[in-house]
Coordinates of C-alpha atoms in Angstrom, one line a residue:
M12 CA 109.3 125.8 100.6
R13 CA 107.1 128.8 99.8
I14 CA 107.2 130.1 96.2
A15 CA 108.0 133.6 97.5
T16 CA 111.2 132.2 99.2
L17 CA 112.2 130.4 96.0
T18 CA 111.7 133.5 94.0
N19 CA 113.7 135.6 96.5
I20 CA 116.5 133.1 96.4
A21 CA 116.5 133.0 92.6
Y22 CA 116.4 136.8 92.6
I23 CA 119.4 137.0 94.9
A24 CA 121.3 134.4 92.8
T25 CA 120.5 136.4 89.7
V26 CA 121.7 139.6 91.2
C27 CA 124.9 137.9 92.4
L28 CA 125.5 136.3 89.0
T29 CA 124.9 139.7 87.3
L30 CA 127.3 141.5 89.6
S31 CA 129.9 138.7 89.1
S32 CA 129.4 139.0 85.3
G33 CA 129.8 142.8 85.6
V34 CA 132.9 142.5 87.7
S35 CA 134.3 140.0 85.2
L36 CA 133.6 142.4 82.3
F37 CA 135.2 145.3 84.3
V38 CA 138.3 143.2 85.0
A39 CA 138.4 142.2 81.4
S40 CA 138.2 145.9 80.4
N41 CA 141.0 146.6 82.8
A42 CA 143.1 143.9 81.2
E43 CA 142.4 145.4 77.8
R44 CA 143.4 148.8 79.2
A45 CA 146.6 147.3 80.5
E46 CA 147.2 145.8 77.1
R47 CA 146.6 149.1 75.4
A48 CA 148.8 150.8 78.1
A49 CA 151.6 148.3 77.4
V50 CA 151.3 148.9 73.7
Q51 CA 151.3 152.6 74.2
Q52 CA 154.3 152.4 76.4
S53 CA 156.1 150.4 73.9
R54 CA 155.3 152.9 71.2
D55 CA 156.4 155.8 73.4
F56 CA 159.7 154.1 74.3
D57 CA 160.3 153.1 70.6
A58 CA 159.5 156.6 69.4
L59 CA 161.8 158.3 72.0
T60 CA 164.7 155.9 71.6
E61 CA 164.5 156.0 67.9
E62 CA 164.3 159.7 68.0
L63 CA 167.2 159.9 70.4
E64 CA 169.1 157.5 68.3
K65 CA 168.5 159.6 65.2
E66 CA 169.3 162.7 67.2
A67 CA 172.6 161.2 68.3
F68 CA 173.6 160.7 64.7
S69 CA 172.1 164.0 63.7
L70 CA 174.1 165.9 66.4
S71 CA 177.2 164.0 65.4
N72 CA 176.7 165.1 61.7
L73 CA 176.0 168.7 62.7
A74 CA 179.1 168.8 64.9
R75 CA 181.3 167.3 62.2
Q76 CA 179.8 169.6 59.6
A77 CA 180.6 172.6 61.8
M78 CA 184.2 171.3 62.2
V79 CA 184.7 170.6 58.5
K80 CA 182.9 173.6 57.0
E81 CA 183.8 176.0 59.8
D82 CA 180.3 177.4 59.7
D83 CA 178.9 179.2 62.7
E84 CA 175.3 178.6 61.5
V85 CA 175.8 174.9 61.6
S86 CA 177.3 175.3 65.1
Q87 CA 174.2 177.2 66.2
A88 CA 172.0 174.5 64.7
W89 CA 173.9 171.9 66.7
K90 CA 173.4 173.8 69.9
A91 CA 169.7 174.1 69.2
K92 CA 169.5 170.4 68.4
L93 CA 171.4 169.6 71.5
A94 CA 168.9 171.6 73.7
Q95 CA 166.1 169.7 72.0
D96 CA 167.9 166.4 72.6
R97 CA 168.2 167.3 76.3
I98 CA 164.4 167.7 76.5
M99 CA 163.9 164.3 74.9
E100 CA 166.4 162.7 77.3
A101 CA 164.5 164.3 80.2
H102 CA 161.2 162.9 78.8
L103 CA 162.8 159.5 78.4
A104 CA 164.1 159.6 81.9
A105 CA 160.6 160.4 83.1
L106 CA 159.2 157.3 81.2
R107 CA 161.9 154.8 82.1
D108 CA 160.3 153.8 85.4
N109 CA 156.9 153.2 83.8
G110 CA 156.8 149.4 84.1
A111 CA 160.4 148.8 82.8
S112 CA 162.4 145.9 84.2
Q113 CA 165.8 146.2 85.8
S114 CA 167.6 144.9 82.8
E115 CA 165.7 147.3 80.6
L116 CA 166.5 150.2 82.9
H117 CA 170.2 149.2 83.0
I118 CA 170.5 149.1 79.2
L119 CA 168.5 152.4 79.0
Q120 CA 170.8 153.9 81.5
T121 CA 173.9 152.7 79.6
A122 CA 172.5 154.1 76.4
L123 CA 171.8 157.5 78.0
M124 CA 175.3 157.6 79.6
A125 CA 176.8 156.8 76.2
L126 CA 174.7 159.5 74.7
D127 CA 175.8 161.9 77.3
K128 CA 179.4 161.0 76.7
L129 CA 178.9 161.6 72.9
E130 CA 177.3 165.0 73.7
E131 CA 180.1 165.8 76.0
E132 CA 182.7 165.0 73.3
Q133 CA 180.7 167.0 70.8
R134 CA 180.7 170.0 73.2
T135 CA 184.4 169.6 73.7
A136 CA 185.0 169.5 69.9
V137 CA 182.7 172.6 69.4
T138 CA 184.4 174.4 72.2
A139 CA 187.8 173.6 70.7
F140 CA 186.6 174.8 67.4
E141 CA 185.4 178.0 68.8
T142 CA 188.7 178.6 70.6
G143 CA 190.6 178.0 67.4
K144 CA 191.6 174.5 68.0
R145 CA 189.8 173.1 65.0
D146 CA 192.1 170.2 64.4
D147 CA 191.6 168.9 68.0
G148 CA 187.9 169.1 67.5
V149 CA 188.1 167.3 64.2
R150 CA 190.3 164.5 65.6
L151 CA 187.9 164.1 68.5
L152 CA 184.8 163.8 66.3
F153 CA 186.3 161.5 63.8
S154 CA 188.2 159.3 66.2
R155 CA 187.6 155.5 66.6
E156 CA 186.6 156.1 70.2
Y157 CA 183.8 158.5 69.1
E158 CA 182.6 156.0 66.5
A159 CA 182.6 153.3 69.2
N160 CA 180.6 155.4 71.5
L161 CA 178.2 156.2 68.7
A162 CA 177.8 152.5 67.9
Q163 CA 177.4 151.8 71.6
V164 CA 174.5 154.3 71.8
E165 CA 172.9 152.7 68.7
N166 CA 173.3 149.1 70.1
A167 CA 172.0 150.1 73.5
F168 CA 168.9 151.7 72.1
T169 CA 168.4 148.8 69.8
Q170 CA 168.8 146.2 72.6
F171 CA 166.4 148.3 74.8
R172 CA 163.8 148.3 72.1
S173 CA 164.2 144.6 71.6
L174 CA 163.7 143.9 75.3
L175 CA 160.8 146.3 75.4
D176 CA 159.1 144.6 72.5
Q177 CA 159.5 141.2 74.2
R178 CA 158.0 142.5 77.4
T179 CA 155.2 144.2 75.5
D180 CA 154.4 141.1 73.6
T181 CA 154.4 139.1 76.8
A182 CA 152.2 141.7 78.5
I183 CA 149.9 141.8 75.5
A184 CA 149.6 138.0 75.5
E185 CA 148.9 137.8 79.2
A186 CA 146.4 140.6 79.1
T187 CA 144.7 139.1 76.0
Q188 CA 144.6 135.7 77.7
L189 CA 143.2 137.2 81.0
S190 CA 140.7 139.2 79.1
Q191 CA 139.6 136.2 77.1
R192 CA 139.2 134.1 80.3
L193 CA 137.3 136.9 82.0
R194 CA 135.0 137.4 79.0
T195 CA 134.4 133.7 78.9
L196 CA 133.6 133.7 82.6
S197 CA 131.3 136.7 82.1
E198 CA 129.5 134.9 79.2
I199 CA 129.1 131.8 81.4
M200 CA 127.6 133.9 84.2
V201 CA 125.3 135.7 81.7
G202 CA 124.2 132.3 80.4
L203 CA 123.6 131.0 83.9
T204 CA 121.7 134.2 84.7
A205 CA 119.5 133.7 81.6
L206 CA 118.9 130.0 82.5
L207 CA 118.1 130.9 86.1
F208 CA 115.8 133.6 84.9
L209 CA 114.0 131.3 82.5
F210 CA 113.7 128.6 85.2
V211 CA 112.3 131.1 87.7
L212 CA 110.0 132.5 85.0
G213 CA 108.8 129.0 84.1
F214 CA 108.4 128.0 87.7
I215 CA 106.4 131.1 88.5
I216 CA 104.3 130.7 85.4
R217 CA 103.6 127.1 86.4
H218 CA 103.1 127.5 90.1
R219 CA 101.8 131.0 90.4
I220 CA 99.7 131.2 87.2
L221 CA 99.0 127.8 85.5
R222 CA 98.4 125.7 88.6
P223 CA 96.2 128.3 90.4
V224 CA 94.3 128.9 87.2
I225 CA 93.7 125.2 86.7
T226 CA 92.7 124.8 90.4
L227 CA 90.3 127.7 90.2
S228 CA 88.9 126.4 86.9
D229 CA 88.1 123.1 88.6
V230 CA 86.5 124.9 91.6
V231 CA 84.4 127.1 89.2
N232 CA 83.2 124.0 87.3
R233 CA 82.1 122.3 90.6
L234 CA 80.5 125.5 91.9
A235 CA 78.6 125.7 88.6
T236 CA 77.1 122.3 89.4
Q237 CA 76.2 123.7 92.9
D238 CA 78.8 121.5 94.6
Y239 CA 79.5 124.0 97.4
A240 CA 81.4 121.4 99.4
V241 CA 84.4 122.1 97.3
Q242 CA 87.2 123.9 99.1
T243 CA 88.5 127.1 97.4
P244 CA 92.3 127.4 97.4
A245 CA 93.9 129.8 99.8
I246 CA 95.6 132.2 97.3
S247 CA 96.8 135.4 98.9
H248 CA 98.5 136.8 95.7
V249 CA 98.0 140.5 95.3
D250 CA 97.2 140.2 91.7
E251 CA 94.4 139.3 89.3
I252 CA 94.6 135.6 90.3
G253 CA 94.3 136.5 94.0
D254 CA 91.3 138.7 93.2
M255 CA 89.8 135.9 91.2
A256 CA 90.3 133.4 94.1
Q257 CA 88.8 135.9 96.5
A258 CA 85.8 136.4 94.3
I259 CA 85.3 132.6 93.9
S260 CA 85.6 132.2 97.7
I261 CA 82.9 134.9 98.2
F262 CA 80.7 133.2 95.6
R263 CA 81.1 129.8 97.4
E264 CA 80.3 131.4 100.8
N265 CA 77.2 133.0 99.3
G266 CA 76.3 129.6 97.7
L267 CA 76.8 127.9 101.0
A268 CA 74.6 130.5 102.7
R269 CA 71.9 130.1 100.1
Q270 CA 72.1 126.3 100.3
R271 CA 71.9 126.4 104.1
L272 CA 68.8 128.7 103.8
E273 CA 67.3 126.3 101.3
Q274 CA 68.0 123.4 103.6
E275 CA 66.5 125.3 106.5
R276 CA 63.5 126.1 104.3
D277 CA 63.1 122.5 103.2
A278 CA 63.5 121.3 106.8
D279 CA 61.0 124.0 107.9
W280 CA 58.6 122.8 105.2
E281 CA 59.0 119.2 106.2
T282 CA 58.4 120.1 109.8
R283 CA 55.2 122.0 108.8
K284 CA 54.0 119.0 106.8
L285 CA 54.7 116.7 109.8
L286 CA 52.8 119.1 112.1
A287 CA 49.9 119.2 109.7
R288 CA 49.9 115.4 109.4
M289 CA 50.0 115.1 113.2
T290 CA 47.0 117.5 113.4
R291 CA 45.0 115.4 110.9
R292 CA 45.9 112.2 112.7
L293 CA 44.9 113.7 116.1
Q294 CA 41.6 114.7 114.6
G295 CA 41.0 111.0 113.8
C296 CA 41.9 109.8 117.3
D297 CA 39.0 108.5 119.4
S298 CA 40.9 107.6 122.6
Y299 CA 43.6 108.9 124.8
S300 CA 45.8 106.0 123.8
D301 CA 45.6 107.0 120.1
I302 CA 46.5 110.6 121.0
I303 CA 49.5 109.4 123.1
L304 CA 50.6 107.1 120.2
A305 CA 50.4 109.9 117.7
T306 CA 52.4 112.2 119.9
T307 CA 55.2 109.6 120.4
V308 CA 55.2 109.0 116.6
F309 CA 55.4 112.6 115.4
A310 CA 57.0 114.6 118.2
P311 CA 60.5 113.1 117.9
H312 CA 60.5 114.1 114.2
I313 CA 59.1 117.5 114.6
I314 CA 61.5 118.4 117.5
P315 CA 64.4 115.9 116.6
N316 CA 67.1 117.3 118.9
A317 CA 65.1 117.1 122.1
G318 CA 63.6 114.4 124.3
G319 CA 60.1 114.9 125.5
Q320 CA 57.4 114.0 128.0
L321 CA 53.6 114.3 127.8
Y322 CA 51.8 114.9 131.0
I323 CA 48.0 114.8 131.5
L324 CA 46.3 116.4 134.5
D325 CA 44.5 113.9 136.7
D326 CA 41.6 115.9 138.1
H327 CA 40.8 113.4 140.9
I328 CA 44.3 113.7 142.6
D329 CA 45.3 117.1 141.1
L330 CA 48.6 115.7 139.7
M331 CA 50.4 115.9 136.4
R332 CA 50.7 112.2 135.3
C333 CA 53.3 111.3 132.7
V334 CA 51.6 109.2 130.0
A335 CA 54.4 109.2 127.3
H336 CA 58.1 110.0 126.8
W337 CA 60.5 109.8 123.9
L338 CA 64.3 110.3 123.3
L339 CA 64.8 110.2 127.1
P340 CA 66.2 107.5 129.4
E341 CA 63.8 105.5 131.5
G342 CA 63.0 106.5 135.1
G343 CA 62.0 110.1 134.7
E344 CA 58.2 109.6 134.4
S345 CA 57.1 110.5 138.0
S346 CA 54.0 112.6 138.7
F347 CA 54.2 116.1 140.2
A348 CA 51.8 118.8 141.4
P349 CA 51.0 121.6 138.9
E350 CA 52.4 124.3 141.1
H351 CA 55.9 122.8 140.6
C352 CA 56.0 123.9 137.0
W353 CA 56.4 127.6 136.0
A354 CA 54.8 127.1 132.6
L355 CA 51.6 125.8 134.3
K356 CA 51.7 128.7 136.8
R357 CA 52.2 131.3 134.1
G358 CA 50.2 129.7 131.4
H359 CA 53.0 130.3 128.9
L360 CA 56.0 128.5 127.5
H361 CA 58.8 128.5 130.1
S362 CA 62.5 127.9 129.0
P363 CA 65.5 129.0 131.1
L364 CA 67.5 128.3 128.0
R365 CA 66.1 131.4 126.2
D366 CA 67.3 133.8 128.9
A367 CA 70.6 134.2 130.8
V368 CA 68.8 133.9 134.2
D369 CA 65.4 132.4 134.9
M370 CA 63.6 130.3 137.4
P371 CA 64.0 126.5 137.0
C372 CA 61.0 124.2 137.2
A373 CA 61.0 122.1 140.4
H374 CA 59.8 118.9 138.6
V375 CA 62.8 118.9 136.3
P376 CA 66.1 117.4 137.7
A377 CA 68.6 120.1 138.6
E378 CA 71.2 118.9 136.0
L379 CA 68.6 119.3 133.2
S380 CA 66.8 122.4 134.4
A381 CA 68.9 124.8 132.2
R382 CA 67.9 122.8 129.1
A383 CA 64.3 122.2 129.9
I384 CA 61.3 123.6 127.9
C385 CA 57.8 123.4 129.4
V386 CA 54.7 124.2 127.4
P387 CA 51.3 124.1 129.1
L388 CA 48.4 122.4 127.2
I389 CA 45.5 124.8 127.7
A390 CA 42.1 124.6 126.1
Q391 CA 39.2 126.9 126.9
N392 CA 41.3 128.5 129.6
K393 CA 41.7 125.2 131.4
I394 CA 44.9 123.3 131.9
I395 CA 44.7 119.9 130.4
G396 CA 48.3 118.7 130.4
L397 CA 52.0 119.6 129.8
L398 CA 54.6 119.1 127.2
S399 CA 58.1 119.0 128.6
F400 CA 61.3 118.9 126.5
T401 CA 65.0 118.5 127.2
N402 CA 67.2 120.1 124.6
H403 CA 70.0 117.7 123.6
T404 CA 71.9 120.5 121.7
P405 CA 72.1 123.6 123.9
E406 CA 74.3 125.3 121.3
S407 CA 71.4 125.5 118.9
E408 CA 68.1 127.1 119.7
P409 CA 65.1 124.8 119.5
P410 CA 62.1 125.6 117.2
Y411 CA 59.9 127.3 119.8
I412 CA 57.2 128.2 117.3
Y413 CA 56.7 124.5 116.4
I414 CA 56.7 123.5 120.0
E415 CA 53.9 126.0 120.8
L416 CA 52.0 125.0 117.6
M417 CA 52.3 121.3 118.6
A418 CA 51.2 122.1 122.1
E419 CA 48.1 124.0 120.8
T420 CA 47.2 121.1 118.5
L421 CA 47.7 118.5 121.2
A422 CA 45.8 120.6 123.8
L423 CA 42.8 120.8 121.4
A424 CA 42.9 117.1 120.7
L425 CA 43.0 116.2 124.4
A426 CA 40.2 118.7 125.1
N427 CA 38.1 117.2 122.3
Q428 CA 38.8 113.7 123.6
K429 CA 37.9 114.7 127.2
L430 CA 34.7 116.2 125.9
R431 CA 34.0 113.2 123.7
E432 CA 34.5 110.9 126.7
S433 CA 32.3 113.1 128.9
L434 CA 29.5 113.0 126.3
T435 CA 30.0 109.3 125.8
R436 CA 29.9 108.7 129.6
K437 CA 26.8 110.8 129.9
A438 CA 25.2 108.9 127.0
T439 CA 26.2 105.4 128.2
F440 CA 26.6 105.7 132.0
D441 CA 24.1 106.6 134.6
A442 CA 25.0 109.9 136.2
L443 CA 23.8 108.8 139.7
T444 CA 25.3 105.3 140.1
G445 CA 28.1 105.4 137.6
M446 CA 26.9 102.2 136.0
R447 CA 26.2 101.8 132.3
N448 CA 22.7 102.6 131.2
R449 CA 20.4 100.8 128.8
T450 CA 21.8 102.7 125.8
D451 CA 24.8 100.4 125.6
L452 CA 23.0 97.3 126.7
D453 CA 22.0 95.8 123.4
D454 CA 25.5 96.1 121.8
T455 CA 27.2 94.8 125.0
L456 CA 24.8 91.8 125.2
H457 CA 25.1 91.0 121.5
A458 CA 28.9 91.1 121.7
A459 CA 28.9 88.9 124.8
I460 CA 26.7 86.3 123.2
E461 CA 28.7 86.2 120.0
Q462 CA 31.9 85.7 122.0
A463 CA 30.2 82.9 124.0
K464 CA 29.1 81.2 120.8
A465 CA 32.6 81.5 119.4
S466 CA 34.3 80.1 122.5
Q467 CA 31.4 77.6 123.1
S468 CA 31.0 78.9 126.7
V469 CA 28.0 80.1 128.7
L470 CA 26.7 83.6 129.4
S471 CA 24.7 84.5 132.5
C472 CA 22.3 87.4 133.1
M473 CA 21.3 88.7 136.5
M474 CA 18.3 91.1 137.1
L475 CA 18.2 92.9 140.5
D476 CA 15.4 95.0 142.0
I477 CA 15.3 97.0 145.3
D478 CA 12.3 95.9 147.4
H479 CA 9.7 98.5 148.4
F480 CA 11.7 101.3 146.8
K481 CA 8.6 103.4 146.2
K482 CA 7.7 103.2 149.9
L483 CA 11.3 104.2 150.8
N484 CA 11.1 107.3 148.5
D485 CA 7.7 108.3 150.0
T486 CA 9.0 107.9 153.5
W487 CA 12.5 109.4 153.3
G488 CA 12.4 111.4 150.1
H489 CA 14.0 111.0 146.8
E490 CA 17.4 112.1 148.0
A491 CA 17.4 109.2 150.4
G492 CA 16.3 106.9 147.6
D493 CA 19.2 108.2 145.5
K494 CA 21.6 107.5 148.4
V495 CA 20.3 103.9 148.5
L496 CA 20.7 103.5 144.8
T497 CA 24.3 104.8 144.9
E498 CA 25.3 102.5 147.8
I499 CA 23.7 99.4 146.3
A500 CA 25.5 100.1 143.0
A501 CA 28.7 100.3 144.9
I502 CA 28.0 97.0 146.6
I503 CA 27.3 95.4 143.2
A504 CA 30.6 96.8 141.8
G505 CA 32.5 95.5 144.8
C506 CA 31.1 92.0 144.4
L507 CA 31.7 91.9 140.6
K508 CA 35.4 92.8 140.7
N509 CA 35.6 93.0 136.9
S510 CA 34.0 89.7 136.4
G511 CA 31.0 91.2 134.6
T512 CA 29.3 94.3 133.4
A513 CA 26.6 96.0 135.5
F514 CA 23.8 98.2 134.0
R515 CA 21.1 100.4 135.7
Y516 CA 18.2 98.9 133.8
G517 CA 15.4 101.1 135.2
G518 CA 14.5 103.2 138.2
E519 CA 15.5 100.8 140.9
E520 CA 16.5 97.8 138.7
F521 CA 20.0 96.7 137.8
L522 CA 21.1 94.2 135.1
I523 CA 24.4 92.3 135.2
I524 CA 25.9 90.4 132.3
L525 CA 28.4 87.7 133.3
P526 CA 30.4 86.2 130.5
D527 CA 31.8 82.6 130.9
M528 CA 30.1 82.2 134.3
N529 CA 27.8 79.1 134.8
E530 CA 24.7 78.8 137.0
A531 CA 26.5 77.9 140.2
Q532 CA 29.0 80.7 139.9
T533 CA 26.2 83.2 139.1
R534 CA 24.2 82.0 142.0
A535 CA 27.1 82.4 144.4
L536 CA 27.6 86.0 143.2
A537 CA 23.9 86.7 143.6
E538 CA 24.0 85.3 147.2
A539 CA 27.0 87.6 148.0
I540 CA 25.2 90.6 146.7
L541 CA 22.0 89.7 148.6
E542 CA 23.9 89.2 151.8
N543 CA 26.0 92.4 151.4
V544 CA 22.9 94.5 150.8
A545 CA 21.1 93.0 153.7
S546 CA 24.0 93.6 156.1
H547 CA 24.9 97.1 154.9
P548 CA 23.4 99.8 157.2
M549 CA 21.7 102.4 155.0
R550 CA 21.9 105.9 156.5
Y551 CA 20.6 109.2 155.5
D552 CA 21.3 112.4 157.5
A553 CA 22.9 110.2 160.1
Q554 CA 19.7 108.1 160.5
L555 CA 19.1 104.5 159.6
I556 CA 16.5 104.3 156.9
G557 CA 15.5 100.8 157.7
P558 CA 16.5 97.4 156.4
V559 CA 16.9 97.3 152.6
S560 CA 16.7 94.1 150.5
V561 CA 16.8 93.2 146.9
S562 CA 15.2 90.5 144.7
I563 CA 17.3 88.8 142.1
G564 CA 16.4 86.8 139.1
L565 CA 19.0 85.0 136.9
A566 CA 19.2 83.1 133.7
V567 CA 22.0 81.3 131.8
W568 CA 22.4 81.0 128.1
P569 CA 22.0 78.6 126.4
H570 CA 20.4 76.5 129.2
H571 CA 17.5 78.8 130.2
A572 CA 16.9 81.0 127.2
R573 CA 17.7 81.8 123.6
S574 CA 20.1 84.6 122.7
D575 CA 17.3 87.0 122.0
N576 CA 15.3 86.5 125.2
L577 CA 18.0 86.0 127.8
V578 CA 17.2 89.3 129.5
R579 CA 13.5 88.5 129.4
A580 CA 14.1 85.2 131.1
A581 CA 16.1 86.8 133.9
D582 CA 13.4 89.5 134.2
L583 CA 10.7 86.8 134.5
A584 CA 12.7 85.1 137.2
L585 CA 12.9 88.4 139.0
Y586 CA 9.2 88.8 138.8
H587 CA 8.6 85.5 140.4
A588 CA 11.1 86.3 143.2
K589 CA 9.2 89.5 144.0
E590 CA 5.8 87.7 143.7
N591 CA 7.0 85.1 146.2
G592 CA 8.0 87.4 149.0
R593 CA 11.0 89.5 147.8
G594 CA 14.5 89.4 149.2
Q595 CA 15.3 86.1 147.4
I596 CA 16.9 84.6 144.3
R597 CA 15.0 82.9 141.5
V598 CA 16.6 81.0 138.6
A599 CA 15.1 80.4 135.2
R600 CA 15.2 76.8 134.2
D601 CA 14.5 75.5 130.7
A602 CA 12.4 78.6 130.0
V603 CA 10.3 77.6 133.0
V604 CA 10.7 79.5 136.3
Q605 CA 11.1 77.2 139.3
D606 CA 11.4 78.1 143.0
T607 CA 14.8 78.0 144.6
A608 CA 15.6 78.3 148.2
S609 CA 16.9 81.7 149.0

């Protein structure tokens, strides 16, 4: 039950008890007034009856004196007294119904009748005296019957006063008892009112003052320690405590806002540090796989509430090829054409989530298009790739600034890697044939020999030269010669099938290193190359440029040469093949070149 309801009930009960106490006091006052009225009535009756009783004797004495003394003045005094007595009788007659009982009224009526009879006898005696019948008047006033009537009047008034006193005593006792009871009841009600008031006062002090103050004190102490998770009590009092609770609530809300801003600042700072660390790691990457690994390591932490995909543009087929994904289910890594992405077409970040209405990207599934974020990876005004995100929390806006910064950093890293690979390819690969050049030969050969030593296997080396290549150039031109070089390089690559490494050793010479391949296997490969070259129609400008043949020399380590002269042994074998008619294969044996059937 609410405190306001309890206080209202207590207030109503207090008012009722107060009113009841007031009514009790009022009734007690009425009882006292009744008691005083009864006493006053008794006094009035006593005074009148005594006065009438005295007047009865006084009138009798005056009437007798007038008879005895024969004095007219006394007679006049009696008449005056009689008139006054009539007034008193009338007054008594007016009071006799004021609370008197029937027995009292009967006795009072008897006394008044006896008094009237006495007065009548006195008038008769006075009249007789005035008419000269003095003796008759004297006899009448001094007769036994007159004395009996006078005694009757005295007895009647005495009895009336006795009954009146009894009734008055009873009324006084009853009024006193009632007044005492009512006063006691009033005192009890006043006591209950006081107790109820004290209880309500204590209850209010405890629940409306002490408890809220203690609660607010605990909240203030926790807020002082920056514990903003504490809940402030909902106090709606329109008083100082309510104002204090409201102020504390505002202070807590401000603290929460400040804490939230600090957390966002800290998270922002951590994101910036992650982005800077990712930039430094990308600067140290020397391959696409390292860049992809760095992206998958850092991107889920920089953009934690979104799954992502990294696409790289494949220039040969003009498709965006997915090379990495994170925080997404498997199966969404298909390639797509660049024109299917609005970010790639516009050259800017594209996110339908940012605007109420926007065009979805065709490469994103329809159910995810509203939550997709695409950022093109552009370096030197060229599209290199694409970062695609799927926001897992649409109710919160993703950090677009960090997405764009990450895209810029990643685009620069990919562009640098592409440039690095291009320079490396130009430095280590022949631009015409696509084969490795002599720049990388020493390192490759040394590594192959060390591996053969470690695995106790063999290492073969094959030297190949195009026969009469100078004559071909002089006859058909250098472009035709380049065409022959290119096609023979393709034939060699087709025969190798990743079983060795081919180099363009010189102008028309090729060198092939074949790890873990013995003499027989190497010879079989050489025969395949020889046959494929001889059977391949060489054309230039839709014309056959004559039959083309090659001479091949081969050597096997450690059977035919030491590790440091394996290439020289194969070259010497090639020299003997050319000296002995070209279009044939020669094998170096025990550092001595021997003829072998071609």
